[in-house]
PDB file of C-alpha atoms in Angstrom:
ATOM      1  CA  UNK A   1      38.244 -23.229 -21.830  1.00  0.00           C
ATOM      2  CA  UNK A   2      35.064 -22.110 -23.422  1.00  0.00           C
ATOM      3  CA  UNK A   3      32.964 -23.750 -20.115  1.00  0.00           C
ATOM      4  CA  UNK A   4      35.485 -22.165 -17.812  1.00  0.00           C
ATOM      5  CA  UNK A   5      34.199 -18.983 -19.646  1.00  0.00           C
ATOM      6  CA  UNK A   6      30.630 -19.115 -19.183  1.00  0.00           C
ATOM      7  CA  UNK A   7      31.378 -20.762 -15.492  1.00  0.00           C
ATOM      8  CA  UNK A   8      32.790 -17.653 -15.108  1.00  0.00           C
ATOM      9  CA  UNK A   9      30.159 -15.080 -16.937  1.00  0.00           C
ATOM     10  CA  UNK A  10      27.422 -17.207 -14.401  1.00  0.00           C
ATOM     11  CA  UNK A  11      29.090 -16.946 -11.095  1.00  0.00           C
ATOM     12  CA  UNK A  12      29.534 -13.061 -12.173  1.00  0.00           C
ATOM     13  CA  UNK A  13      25.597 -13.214 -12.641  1.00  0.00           C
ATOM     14  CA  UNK A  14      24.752 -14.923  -9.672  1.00  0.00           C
ATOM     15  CA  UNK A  15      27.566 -12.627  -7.413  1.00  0.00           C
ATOM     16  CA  UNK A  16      26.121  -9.032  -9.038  1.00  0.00           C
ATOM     17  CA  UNK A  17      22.434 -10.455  -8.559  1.00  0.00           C
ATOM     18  CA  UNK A  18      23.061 -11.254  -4.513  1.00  0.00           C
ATOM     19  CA  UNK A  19      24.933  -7.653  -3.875  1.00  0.00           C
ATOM     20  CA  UNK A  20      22.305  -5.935  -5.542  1.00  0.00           C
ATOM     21  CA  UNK A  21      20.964  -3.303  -3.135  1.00  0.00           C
ATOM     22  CA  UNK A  22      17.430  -3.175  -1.915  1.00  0.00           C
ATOM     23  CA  UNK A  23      14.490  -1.475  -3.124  1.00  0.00           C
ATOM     24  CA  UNK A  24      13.439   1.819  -1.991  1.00  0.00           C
ATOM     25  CA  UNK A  25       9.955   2.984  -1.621  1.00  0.00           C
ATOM     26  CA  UNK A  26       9.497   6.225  -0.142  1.00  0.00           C
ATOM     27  CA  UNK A  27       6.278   7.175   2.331  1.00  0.00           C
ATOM     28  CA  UNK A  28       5.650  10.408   3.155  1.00  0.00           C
ATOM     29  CA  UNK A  29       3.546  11.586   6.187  1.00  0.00           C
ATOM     30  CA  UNK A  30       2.554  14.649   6.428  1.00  0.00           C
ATOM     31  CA  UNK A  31      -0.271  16.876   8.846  1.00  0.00           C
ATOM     32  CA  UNK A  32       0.099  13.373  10.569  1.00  0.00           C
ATOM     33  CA  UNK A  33      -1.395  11.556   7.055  1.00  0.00           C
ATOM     34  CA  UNK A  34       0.401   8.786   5.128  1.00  0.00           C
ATOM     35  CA  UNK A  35       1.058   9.400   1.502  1.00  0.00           C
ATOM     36  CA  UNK A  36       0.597   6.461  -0.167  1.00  0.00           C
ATOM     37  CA  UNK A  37      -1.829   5.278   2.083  1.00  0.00           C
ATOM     38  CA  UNK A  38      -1.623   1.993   0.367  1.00  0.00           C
ATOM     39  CA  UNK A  39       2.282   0.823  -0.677  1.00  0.00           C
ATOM     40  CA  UNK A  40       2.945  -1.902  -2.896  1.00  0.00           C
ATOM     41  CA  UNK A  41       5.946  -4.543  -2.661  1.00  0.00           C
ATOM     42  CA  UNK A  42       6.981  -7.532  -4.151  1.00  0.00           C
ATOM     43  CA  UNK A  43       7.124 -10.562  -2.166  1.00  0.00           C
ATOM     44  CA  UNK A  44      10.201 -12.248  -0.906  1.00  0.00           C
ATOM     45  CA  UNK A  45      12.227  -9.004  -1.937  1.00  0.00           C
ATOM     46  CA  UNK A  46      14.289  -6.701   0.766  1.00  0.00           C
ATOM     47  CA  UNK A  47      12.911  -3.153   0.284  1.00  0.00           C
ATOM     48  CA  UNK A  48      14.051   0.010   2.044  1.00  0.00           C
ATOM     49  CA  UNK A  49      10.989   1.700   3.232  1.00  0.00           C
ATOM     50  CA  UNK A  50      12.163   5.498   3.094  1.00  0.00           C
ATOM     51  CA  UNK A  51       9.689   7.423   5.775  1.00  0.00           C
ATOM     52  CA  UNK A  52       9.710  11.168   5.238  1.00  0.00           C
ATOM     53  CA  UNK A  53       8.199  13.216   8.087  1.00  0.00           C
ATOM     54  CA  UNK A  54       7.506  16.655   6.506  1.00  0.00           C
ATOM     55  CA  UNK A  55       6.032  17.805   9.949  1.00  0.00           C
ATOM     56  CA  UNK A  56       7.429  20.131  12.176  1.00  0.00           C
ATOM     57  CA  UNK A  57       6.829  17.737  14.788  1.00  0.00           C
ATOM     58  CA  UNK A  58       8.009  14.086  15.520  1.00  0.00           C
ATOM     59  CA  UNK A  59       6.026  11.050  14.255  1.00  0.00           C
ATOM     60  CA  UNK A  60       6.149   7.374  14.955  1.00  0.00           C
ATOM     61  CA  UNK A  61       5.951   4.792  12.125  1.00  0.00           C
ATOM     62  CA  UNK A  62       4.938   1.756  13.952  1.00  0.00           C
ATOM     63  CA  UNK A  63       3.909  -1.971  12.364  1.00  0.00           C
ATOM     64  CA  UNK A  64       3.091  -4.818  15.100  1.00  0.00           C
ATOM     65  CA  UNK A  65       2.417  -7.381  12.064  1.00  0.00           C
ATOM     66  CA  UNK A  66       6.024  -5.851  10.775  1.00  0.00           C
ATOM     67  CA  UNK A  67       7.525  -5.468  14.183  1.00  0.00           C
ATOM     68  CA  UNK A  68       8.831  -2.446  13.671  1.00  0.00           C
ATOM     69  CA  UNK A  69       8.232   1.237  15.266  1.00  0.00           C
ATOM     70  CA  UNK A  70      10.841   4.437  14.530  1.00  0.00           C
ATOM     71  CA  UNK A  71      10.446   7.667  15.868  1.00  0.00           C
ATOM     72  CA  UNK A  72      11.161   9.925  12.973  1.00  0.00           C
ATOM     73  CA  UNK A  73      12.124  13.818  13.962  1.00  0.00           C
ATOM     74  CA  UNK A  74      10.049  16.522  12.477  1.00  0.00           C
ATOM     75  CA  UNK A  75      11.520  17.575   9.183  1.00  0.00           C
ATOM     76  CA  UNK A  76      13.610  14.453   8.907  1.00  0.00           C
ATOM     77  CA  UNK A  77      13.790  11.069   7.224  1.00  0.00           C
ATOM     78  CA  UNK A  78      14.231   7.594   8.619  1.00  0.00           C
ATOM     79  CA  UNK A  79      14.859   3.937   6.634  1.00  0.00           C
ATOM     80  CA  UNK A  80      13.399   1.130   7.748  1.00  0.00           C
ATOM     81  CA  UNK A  81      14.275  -2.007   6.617  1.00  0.00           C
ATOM     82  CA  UNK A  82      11.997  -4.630   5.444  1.00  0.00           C
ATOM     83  CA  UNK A  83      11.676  -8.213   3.968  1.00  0.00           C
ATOM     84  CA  UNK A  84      11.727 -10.384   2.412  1.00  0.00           C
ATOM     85  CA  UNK A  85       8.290 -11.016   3.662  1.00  0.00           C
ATOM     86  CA  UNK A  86       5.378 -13.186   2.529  1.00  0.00           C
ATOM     87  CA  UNK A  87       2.349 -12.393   0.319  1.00  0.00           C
ATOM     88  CA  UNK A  88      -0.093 -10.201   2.713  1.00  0.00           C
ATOM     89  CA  UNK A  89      -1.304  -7.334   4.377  1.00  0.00           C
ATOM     90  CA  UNK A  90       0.525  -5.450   7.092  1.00  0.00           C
ATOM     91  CA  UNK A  91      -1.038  -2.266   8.514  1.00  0.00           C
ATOM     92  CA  UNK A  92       1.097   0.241   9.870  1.00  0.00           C
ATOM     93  CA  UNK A  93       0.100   3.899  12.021  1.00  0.00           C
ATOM     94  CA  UNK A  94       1.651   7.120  12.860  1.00  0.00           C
ATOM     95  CA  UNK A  95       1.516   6.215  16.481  1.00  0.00           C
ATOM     96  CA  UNK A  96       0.931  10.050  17.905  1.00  0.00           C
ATOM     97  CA  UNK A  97      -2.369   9.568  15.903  1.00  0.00           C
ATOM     98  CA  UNK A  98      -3.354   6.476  15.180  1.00  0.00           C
ATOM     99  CA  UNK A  99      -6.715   6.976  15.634  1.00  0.00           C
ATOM    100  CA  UNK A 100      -7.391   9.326  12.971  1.00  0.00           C
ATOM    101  CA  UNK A 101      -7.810   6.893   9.813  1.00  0.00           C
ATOM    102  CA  UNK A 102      -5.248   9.775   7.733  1.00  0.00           C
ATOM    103  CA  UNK A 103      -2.754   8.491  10.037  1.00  0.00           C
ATOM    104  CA  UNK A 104      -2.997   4.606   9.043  1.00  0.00           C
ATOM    105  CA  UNK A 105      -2.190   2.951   5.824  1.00  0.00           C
ATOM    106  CA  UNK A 106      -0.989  -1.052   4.707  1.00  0.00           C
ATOM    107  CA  UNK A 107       1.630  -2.268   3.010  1.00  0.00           C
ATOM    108  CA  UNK A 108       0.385  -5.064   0.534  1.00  0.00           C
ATOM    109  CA  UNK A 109       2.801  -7.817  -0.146  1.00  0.00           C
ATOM    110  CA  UNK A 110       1.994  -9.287  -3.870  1.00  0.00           C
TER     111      UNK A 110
END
């Protein structure tokens, strides 16, 4: 009975520790600049990445090492989900102006 028990008190472990939701890190961009310009995950962990575009104007979050790109509307949020991914750097723009260096930042994988 008493091995039935902790059986029991395990598999409730294990079940609450697989449903547990995601992460959520939260990057802001704003006059077309990332804030954090540098956002920090753990490896091998799902995260939400929460992007809040506090223009007036749309942006576009794009990552080709992530594989991802959202258009997020002006004054407006977006998720995008990410992971788990390996140990690394992945640089990520505001597409509309990637060229100015405000408007690109990396996530670092540790």
């Amino acid at each position: 009975m008493k091995q039935q028990m902790i059986f029991g008190l395990v598999l409730t472990m294990l079940c609450g520790a697989a449903t547990a939701a995601p992460a959520e890190v939260v990057l802001t961009i704003e006059n077309h600049a990332f804030s954090p310009k540098e956002v920090r995950i753990a490896a091998g962990q799902k995260v939400n990445l929460k992007v809040v575009n506090k223009d007036a104007t749309p942006a576009e979050f794009e990552s080709k090492p992530l594989g991802r790109e959202k258009i997020i509307a002006g004054k407006s949020s977006a998720i995008i989900k990410l992971g788990p991914l390996a140990p690394g750097r992945y640089p990520f723009v505001e597409e509309y102006h990637e060229k100015e260096p405000a408007a690109q930042g990396t996530l670092i994988v540790e």
